[in-house]
XYZ file of C-alpha atoms in Angstrom:
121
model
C 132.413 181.079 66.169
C 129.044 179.741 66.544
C 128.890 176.069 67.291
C 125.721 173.360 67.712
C 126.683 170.667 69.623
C 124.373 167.440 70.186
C 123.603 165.222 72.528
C 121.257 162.058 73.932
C 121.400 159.532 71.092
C 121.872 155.992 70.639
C 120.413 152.582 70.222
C 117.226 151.882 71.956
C 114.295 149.583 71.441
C 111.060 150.154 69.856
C 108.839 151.274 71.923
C 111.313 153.574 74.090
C 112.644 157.060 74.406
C 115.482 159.195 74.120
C 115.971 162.883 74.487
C 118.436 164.753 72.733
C 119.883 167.980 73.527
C 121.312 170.963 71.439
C 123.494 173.625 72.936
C 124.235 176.811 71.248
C 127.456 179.220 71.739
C 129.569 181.476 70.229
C 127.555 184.093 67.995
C 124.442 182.265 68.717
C 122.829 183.558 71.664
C 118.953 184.190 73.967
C 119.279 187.391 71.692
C 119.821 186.490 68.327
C 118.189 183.846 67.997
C 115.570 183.240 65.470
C 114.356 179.721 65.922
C 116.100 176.244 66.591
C 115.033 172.677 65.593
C 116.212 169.490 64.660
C 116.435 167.904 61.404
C 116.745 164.289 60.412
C 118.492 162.140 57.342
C 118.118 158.400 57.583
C 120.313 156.435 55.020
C 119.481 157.358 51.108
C 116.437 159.104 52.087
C 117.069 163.252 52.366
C 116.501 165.163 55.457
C 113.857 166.094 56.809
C 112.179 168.766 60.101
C 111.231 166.645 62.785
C 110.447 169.908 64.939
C 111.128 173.362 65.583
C 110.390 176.001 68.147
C 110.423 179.794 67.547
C 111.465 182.618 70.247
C 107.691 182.581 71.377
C 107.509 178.867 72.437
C 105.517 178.064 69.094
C 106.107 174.829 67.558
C 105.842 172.883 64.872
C 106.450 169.011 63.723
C 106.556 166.458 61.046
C 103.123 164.574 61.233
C 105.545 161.274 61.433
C 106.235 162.805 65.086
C 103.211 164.394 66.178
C 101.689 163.226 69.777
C 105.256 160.995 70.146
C 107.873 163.693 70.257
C 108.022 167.432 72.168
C 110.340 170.249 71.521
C 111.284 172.406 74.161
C 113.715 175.298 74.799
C 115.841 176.743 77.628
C 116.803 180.446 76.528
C 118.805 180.311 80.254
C 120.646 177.824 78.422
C 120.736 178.713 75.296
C 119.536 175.244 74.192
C 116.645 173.125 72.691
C 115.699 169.387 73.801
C 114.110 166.737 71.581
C 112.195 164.403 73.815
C 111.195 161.268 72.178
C 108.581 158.581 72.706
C 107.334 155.571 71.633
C 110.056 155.505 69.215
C 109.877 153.021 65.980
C 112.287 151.662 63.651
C 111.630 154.308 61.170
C 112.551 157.006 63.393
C 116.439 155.595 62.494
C 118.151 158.263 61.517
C 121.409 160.940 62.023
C 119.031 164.006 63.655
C 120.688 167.381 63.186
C 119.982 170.162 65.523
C 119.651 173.605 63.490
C 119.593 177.310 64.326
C 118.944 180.702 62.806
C 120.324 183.745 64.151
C 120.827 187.346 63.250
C 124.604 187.627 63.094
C 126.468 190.595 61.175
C 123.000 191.699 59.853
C 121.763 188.987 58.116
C 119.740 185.866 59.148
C 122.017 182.322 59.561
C 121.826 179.195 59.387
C 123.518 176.848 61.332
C 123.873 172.956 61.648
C 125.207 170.716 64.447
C 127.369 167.607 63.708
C 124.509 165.093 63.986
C 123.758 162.385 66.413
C 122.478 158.585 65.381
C 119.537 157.397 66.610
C 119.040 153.618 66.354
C 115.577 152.181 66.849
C 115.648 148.465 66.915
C 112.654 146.423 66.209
């Protein structure tokens, strides 16, 4: 069973910074692995990459996010971190971590539960 679980967010002021994690298990593993990011809906709007990082380190983001947030990995871990700065009110939103994995031959994808982020102005 592969699961996504997230972590790190909450309510915090303009300005500020979270970081969210995403942990990986199950038929996700450091081997099959294709890429991981996170993904973002905020309320009647659709959702949207935020970031993602291949097996190779290489990134990409939204240009919303550029220079404010970072994606990292730990393959040790199995899991990928969202740090994020100078957060603003538009950055509200549920932000869903994602993988893709080879599993049974063919590439997956997968979706965590989703965490809130609040910004307040």
């Amino acid at each position: 069973q592969a699961q996504l679980v997230e972590s790190g967010g909450g309510l915090v002021q303009a300005g500020g910074s979270l970081r969210l994690s995403c942990a990986a298990s199950g038929s996700i593993n450091s081997k099959n692995v294709m890429g991981m990011g996170w993904y973002r809906q905020a309320p009647g709007q659709q959702r949207e990459l935020v970031a993602r990082i291949n097996t190779s380190g290489g990134t990409n983001y939204a240009d919303s996010v550029k220079f404010r947030f970072t994606i990292s990995r730990d393959s040790a871990k199995n899991t990928v971190y969202l740090q994020m700065n100078s957060l603003k009110p538009e950055d509200t939103a549920v932000y869903y971590c994602a993988a893709t994995a080879l599993v049974d031959s063919s590439y997956r994808d997968y979706w965590g539960q989703g965490t809130q982020v609040t910004v307040s102005s």
